[in-house]
CSV table of C-alpha atoms in Angstrom, one decimal:
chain,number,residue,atom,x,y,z
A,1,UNK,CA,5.3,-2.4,16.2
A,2,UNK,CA,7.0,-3.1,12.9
A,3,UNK,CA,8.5,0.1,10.9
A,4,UNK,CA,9.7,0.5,7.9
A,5,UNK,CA,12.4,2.8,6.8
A,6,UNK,CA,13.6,4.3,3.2
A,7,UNK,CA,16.7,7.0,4.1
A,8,UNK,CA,16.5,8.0,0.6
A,9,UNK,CA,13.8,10.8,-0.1
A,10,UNK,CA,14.7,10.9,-3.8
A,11,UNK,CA,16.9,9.2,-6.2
A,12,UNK,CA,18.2,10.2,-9.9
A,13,UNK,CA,19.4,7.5,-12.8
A,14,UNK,CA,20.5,8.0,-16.2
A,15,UNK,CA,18.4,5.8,-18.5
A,16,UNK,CA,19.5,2.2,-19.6
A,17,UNK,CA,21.5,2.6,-16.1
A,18,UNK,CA,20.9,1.1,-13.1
A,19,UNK,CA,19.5,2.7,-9.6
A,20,UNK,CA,19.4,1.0,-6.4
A,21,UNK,CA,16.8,1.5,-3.0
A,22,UNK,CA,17.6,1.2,0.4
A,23,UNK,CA,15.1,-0.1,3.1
A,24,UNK,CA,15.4,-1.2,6.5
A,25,UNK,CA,12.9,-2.2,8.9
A,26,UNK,CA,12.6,-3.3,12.2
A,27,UNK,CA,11.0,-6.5,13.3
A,28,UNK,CA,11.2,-9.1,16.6
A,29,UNK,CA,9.4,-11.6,14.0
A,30,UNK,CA,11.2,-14.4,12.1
A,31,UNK,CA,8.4,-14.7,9.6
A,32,UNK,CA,7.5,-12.1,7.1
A,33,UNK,CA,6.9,-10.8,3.7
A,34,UNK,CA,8.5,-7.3,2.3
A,35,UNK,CA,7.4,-5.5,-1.0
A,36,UNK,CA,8.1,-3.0,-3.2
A,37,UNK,CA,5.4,-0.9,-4.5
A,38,UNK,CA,5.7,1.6,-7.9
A,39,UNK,CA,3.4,4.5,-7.3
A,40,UNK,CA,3.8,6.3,-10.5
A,41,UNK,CA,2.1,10.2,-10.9
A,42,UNK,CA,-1.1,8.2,-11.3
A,43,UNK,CA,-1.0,7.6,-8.1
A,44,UNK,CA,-2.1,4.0,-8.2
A,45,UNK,CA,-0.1,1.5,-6.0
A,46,UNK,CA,1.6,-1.3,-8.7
A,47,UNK,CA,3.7,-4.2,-6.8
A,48,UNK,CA,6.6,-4.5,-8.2
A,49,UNK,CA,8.4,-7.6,-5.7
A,50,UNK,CA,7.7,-9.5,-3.3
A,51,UNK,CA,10.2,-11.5,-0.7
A,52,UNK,CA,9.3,-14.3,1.8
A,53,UNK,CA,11.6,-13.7,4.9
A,54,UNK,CA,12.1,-17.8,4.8
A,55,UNK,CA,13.5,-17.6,1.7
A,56,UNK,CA,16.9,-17.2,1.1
A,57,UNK,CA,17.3,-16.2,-2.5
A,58,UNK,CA,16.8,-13.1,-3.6
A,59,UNK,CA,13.2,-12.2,-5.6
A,60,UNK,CA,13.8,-11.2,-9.0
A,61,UNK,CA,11.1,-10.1,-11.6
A,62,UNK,CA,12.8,-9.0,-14.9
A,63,UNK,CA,14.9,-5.9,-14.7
A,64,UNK,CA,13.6,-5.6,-10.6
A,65,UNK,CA,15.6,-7.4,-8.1
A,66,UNK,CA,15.7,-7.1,-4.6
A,67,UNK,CA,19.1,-7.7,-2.1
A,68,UNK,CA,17.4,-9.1,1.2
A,69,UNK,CA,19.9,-9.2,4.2
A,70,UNK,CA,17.6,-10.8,6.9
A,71,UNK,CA,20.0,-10.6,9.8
A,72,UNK,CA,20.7,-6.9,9.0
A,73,UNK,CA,17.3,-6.4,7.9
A,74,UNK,CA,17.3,-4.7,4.8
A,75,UNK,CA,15.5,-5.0,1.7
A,76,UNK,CA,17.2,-2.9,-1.0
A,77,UNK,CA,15.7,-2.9,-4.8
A,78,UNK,CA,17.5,-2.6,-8.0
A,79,UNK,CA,16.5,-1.6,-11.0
A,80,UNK,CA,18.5,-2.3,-13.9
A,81,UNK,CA,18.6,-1.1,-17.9
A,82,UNK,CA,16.1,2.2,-16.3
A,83,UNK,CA,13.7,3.2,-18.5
A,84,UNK,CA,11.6,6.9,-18.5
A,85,UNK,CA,8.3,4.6,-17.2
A,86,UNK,CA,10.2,3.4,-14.2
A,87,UNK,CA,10.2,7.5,-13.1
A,88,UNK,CA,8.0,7.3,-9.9
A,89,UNK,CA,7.8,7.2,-6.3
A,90,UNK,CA,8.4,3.9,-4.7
A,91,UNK,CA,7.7,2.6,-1.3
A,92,UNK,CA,9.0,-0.8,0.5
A,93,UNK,CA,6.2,-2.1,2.8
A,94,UNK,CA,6.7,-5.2,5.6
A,95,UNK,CA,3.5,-7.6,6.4
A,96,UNK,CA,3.6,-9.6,9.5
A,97,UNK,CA,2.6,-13.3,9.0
A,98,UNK,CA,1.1,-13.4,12.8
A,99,UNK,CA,-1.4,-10.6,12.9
A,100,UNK,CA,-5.0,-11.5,11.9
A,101,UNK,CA,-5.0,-8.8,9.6
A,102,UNK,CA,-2.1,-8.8,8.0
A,103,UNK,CA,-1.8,-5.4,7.3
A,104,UNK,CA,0.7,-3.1,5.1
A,105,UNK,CA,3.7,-1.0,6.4
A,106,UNK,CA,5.2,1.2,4.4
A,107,UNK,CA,8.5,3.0,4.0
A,108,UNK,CA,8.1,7.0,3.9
A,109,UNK,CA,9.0,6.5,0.1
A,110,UNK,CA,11.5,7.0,-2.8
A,111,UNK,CA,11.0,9.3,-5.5
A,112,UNK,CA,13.4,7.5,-8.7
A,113,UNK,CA,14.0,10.6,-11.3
A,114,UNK,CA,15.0,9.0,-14.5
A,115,UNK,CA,16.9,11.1,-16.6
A,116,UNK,CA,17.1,10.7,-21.0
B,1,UNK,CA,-6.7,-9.9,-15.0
B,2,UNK,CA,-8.8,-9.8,-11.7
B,3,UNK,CA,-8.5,-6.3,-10.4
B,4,UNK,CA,-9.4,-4.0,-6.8
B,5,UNK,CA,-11.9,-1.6,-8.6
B,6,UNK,CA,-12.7,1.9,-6.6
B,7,UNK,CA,-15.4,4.5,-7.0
B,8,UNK,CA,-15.6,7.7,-6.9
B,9,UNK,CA,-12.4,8.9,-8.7
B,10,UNK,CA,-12.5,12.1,-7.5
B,11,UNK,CA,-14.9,13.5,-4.8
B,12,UNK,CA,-15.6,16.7,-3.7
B,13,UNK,CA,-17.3,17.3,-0.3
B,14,UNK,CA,-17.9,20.2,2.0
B,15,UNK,CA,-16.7,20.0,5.6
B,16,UNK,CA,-18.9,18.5,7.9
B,17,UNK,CA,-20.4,16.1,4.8
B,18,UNK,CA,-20.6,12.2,5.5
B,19,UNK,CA,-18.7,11.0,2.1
B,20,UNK,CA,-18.9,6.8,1.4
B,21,UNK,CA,-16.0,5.9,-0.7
B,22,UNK,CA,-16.8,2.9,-2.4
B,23,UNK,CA,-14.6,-0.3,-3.6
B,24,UNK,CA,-15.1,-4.3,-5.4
B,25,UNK,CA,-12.6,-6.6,-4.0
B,26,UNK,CA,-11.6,-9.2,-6.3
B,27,UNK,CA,-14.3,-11.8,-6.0
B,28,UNK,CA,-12.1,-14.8,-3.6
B,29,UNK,CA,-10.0,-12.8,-1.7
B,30,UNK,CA,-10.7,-12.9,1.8
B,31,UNK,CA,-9.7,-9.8,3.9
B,32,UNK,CA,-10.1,-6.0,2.6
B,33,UNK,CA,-8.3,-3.0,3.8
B,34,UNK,CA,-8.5,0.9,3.4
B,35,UNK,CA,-5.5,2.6,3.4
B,36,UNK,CA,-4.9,6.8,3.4
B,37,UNK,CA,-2.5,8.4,1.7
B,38,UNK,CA,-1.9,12.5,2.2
B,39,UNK,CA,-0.6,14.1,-0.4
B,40,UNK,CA,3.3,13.9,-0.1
B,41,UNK,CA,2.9,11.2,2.5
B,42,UNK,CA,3.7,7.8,3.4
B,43,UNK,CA,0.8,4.9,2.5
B,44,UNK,CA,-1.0,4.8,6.0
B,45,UNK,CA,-3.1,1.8,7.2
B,46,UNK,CA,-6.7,2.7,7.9
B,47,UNK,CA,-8.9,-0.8,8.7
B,48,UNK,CA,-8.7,-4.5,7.5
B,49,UNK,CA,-12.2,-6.2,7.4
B,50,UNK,CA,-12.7,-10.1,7.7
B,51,UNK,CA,-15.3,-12.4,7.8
B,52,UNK,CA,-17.9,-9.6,8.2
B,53,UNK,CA,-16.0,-7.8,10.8
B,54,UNK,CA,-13.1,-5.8,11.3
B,55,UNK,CA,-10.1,-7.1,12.4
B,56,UNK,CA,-7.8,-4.3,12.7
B,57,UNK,CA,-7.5,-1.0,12.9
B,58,UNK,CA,-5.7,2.2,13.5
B,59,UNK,CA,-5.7,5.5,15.5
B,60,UNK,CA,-6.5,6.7,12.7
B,61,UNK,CA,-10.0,5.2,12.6
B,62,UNK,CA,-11.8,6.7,14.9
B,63,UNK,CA,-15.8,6.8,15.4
B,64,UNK,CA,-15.9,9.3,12.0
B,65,UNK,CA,-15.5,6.2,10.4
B,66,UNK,CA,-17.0,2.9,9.7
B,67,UNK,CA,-16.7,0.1,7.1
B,68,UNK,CA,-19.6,-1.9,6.0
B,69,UNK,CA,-19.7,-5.3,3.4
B,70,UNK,CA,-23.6,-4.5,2.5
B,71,UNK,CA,-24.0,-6.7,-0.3
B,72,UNK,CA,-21.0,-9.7,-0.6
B,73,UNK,CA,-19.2,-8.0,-3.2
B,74,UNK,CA,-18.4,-4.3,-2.4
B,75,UNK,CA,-17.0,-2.6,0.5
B,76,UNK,CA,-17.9,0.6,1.5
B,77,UNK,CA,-15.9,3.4,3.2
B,78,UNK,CA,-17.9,6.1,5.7
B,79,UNK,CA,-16.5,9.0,7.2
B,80,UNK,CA,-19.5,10.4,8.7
B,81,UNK,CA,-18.6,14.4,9.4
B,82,UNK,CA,-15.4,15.4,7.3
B,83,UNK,CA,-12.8,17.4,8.2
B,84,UNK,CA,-10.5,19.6,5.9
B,85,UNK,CA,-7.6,16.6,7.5
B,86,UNK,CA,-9.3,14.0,6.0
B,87,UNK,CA,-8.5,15.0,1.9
B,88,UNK,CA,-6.3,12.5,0.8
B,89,UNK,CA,-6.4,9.4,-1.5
B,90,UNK,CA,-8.2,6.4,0.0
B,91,UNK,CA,-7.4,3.2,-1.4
B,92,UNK,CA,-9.2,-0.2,-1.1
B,93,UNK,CA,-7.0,-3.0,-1.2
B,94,UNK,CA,-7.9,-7.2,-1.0
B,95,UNK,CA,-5.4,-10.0,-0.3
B,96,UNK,CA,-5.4,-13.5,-1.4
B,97,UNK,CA,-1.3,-13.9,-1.1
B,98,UNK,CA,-0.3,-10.8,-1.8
B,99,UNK,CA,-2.2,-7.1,-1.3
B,100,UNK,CA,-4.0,-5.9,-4.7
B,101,UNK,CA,-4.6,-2.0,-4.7
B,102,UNK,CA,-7.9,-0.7,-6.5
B,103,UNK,CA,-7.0,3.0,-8.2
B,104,UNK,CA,-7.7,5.0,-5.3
B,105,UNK,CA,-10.8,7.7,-4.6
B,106,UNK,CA,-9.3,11.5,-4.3
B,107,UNK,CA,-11.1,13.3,-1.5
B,108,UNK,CA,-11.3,16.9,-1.4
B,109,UNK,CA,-13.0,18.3,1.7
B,110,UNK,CA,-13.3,21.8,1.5
């Protein structure tokens, strides 16, 4: 079974500065998709990136990028130029491409502090 | 923007209460999901439901619960007998490429 794991339970930033995730996981597949979801106080869960495992470049989506080592199998976000809305917990999650369901695993979770 | 809508918001139950937490996929997505998170916790994966049917699920669903598609567009949530264990956030989630997350229902079981 895939799992998923975030070593850091809480990270702080200065704003406009930039903060940066770590995530590993552990996998016997070669095909995949990994994901970073922003679960602000809300508690609703917004995707932030997405990665296919194929692909070799590194997802980017504005000020969110992700650094995807597939043979060392991490998945580390940064967030640049962080602003008070980006304050939240965020989780990395792995989904098989194999399994019929194609369910979600996630990370235990990173809660980003950003300070003004 | 098409979006995973959930209802209840909030919902209050005694132990031993069947609860149905209720969700609308967006309309041509093809498998649903519950997922469970307890306060403080990681995101766990409850069920994913395809083609009428489920297709996965956890240890964590055991025969307290039960999904159902009763109508073509929402999909339904049981936990037949709650326990105090089961308050957490249930979310509802669809997938055309990527997994969409309705809002979550809260459930309290006192």
């Amino acid at each position: 079974a895939q799992t998923v794991t975030q070593s850091q339970p809480e990270m702080s930033v200065q704003e406009a500065e930039t903060v940066t995730l770590s995530c590993t996981y552990d996998t016997s597949e070669s095909d995949y998709y990994l994901f970073w979801y922003k679960q602000p106080p809300s508690r609703q869960m917004i995707l932030v990136i997405r990665q296919e495992a194929y692909k070799q470049q590194n997802a980017t989506e504005n000020r969110f990028s992700v650094n995807f080592q597939k043979a060392a199998k991490s998945f580390s976000l940064k967030i640049s130029d962080s602003q008070l809305g980006d304050a939240a917990m965020y989780f990395c999650a792995y989904r098989s491409t194999l399994a019929a369901g194609n369910k979600l695993t996630f990370g235990g979770g990173t809660r980003v502090l950003v300070k003004p | 923007e098409p979006e995973v809508t959930q209802t209840p918001s909030h919902q209050v139950t005694q132990m031993g209460q069947e609860v149905i937490l209720r969700c609308v996929p967006i309309s041509n997505h093809l498998y649903f999901y519950w997922y469970r998170q307890i306060l403080g916790q990681k995101v766990e994966f409850l069920v994913s439901f395809y083609n009428n049917e489920i297709s996965e699920k956890s240890e964590i669903f055991d025969d307290q619960f039960s999904v159902e598609r009763p109508d073509g567009s929402n999909f339904t949530l049981k936990i037949r007998s709650t326990k105090l264990e089961d308050s957490a956030m249930y979310f509802c989630a669809s997938i055309l490429y990527t997994q969409y997350f309705g809002p979550g229902t809260r459930l309290t079981v006192l």
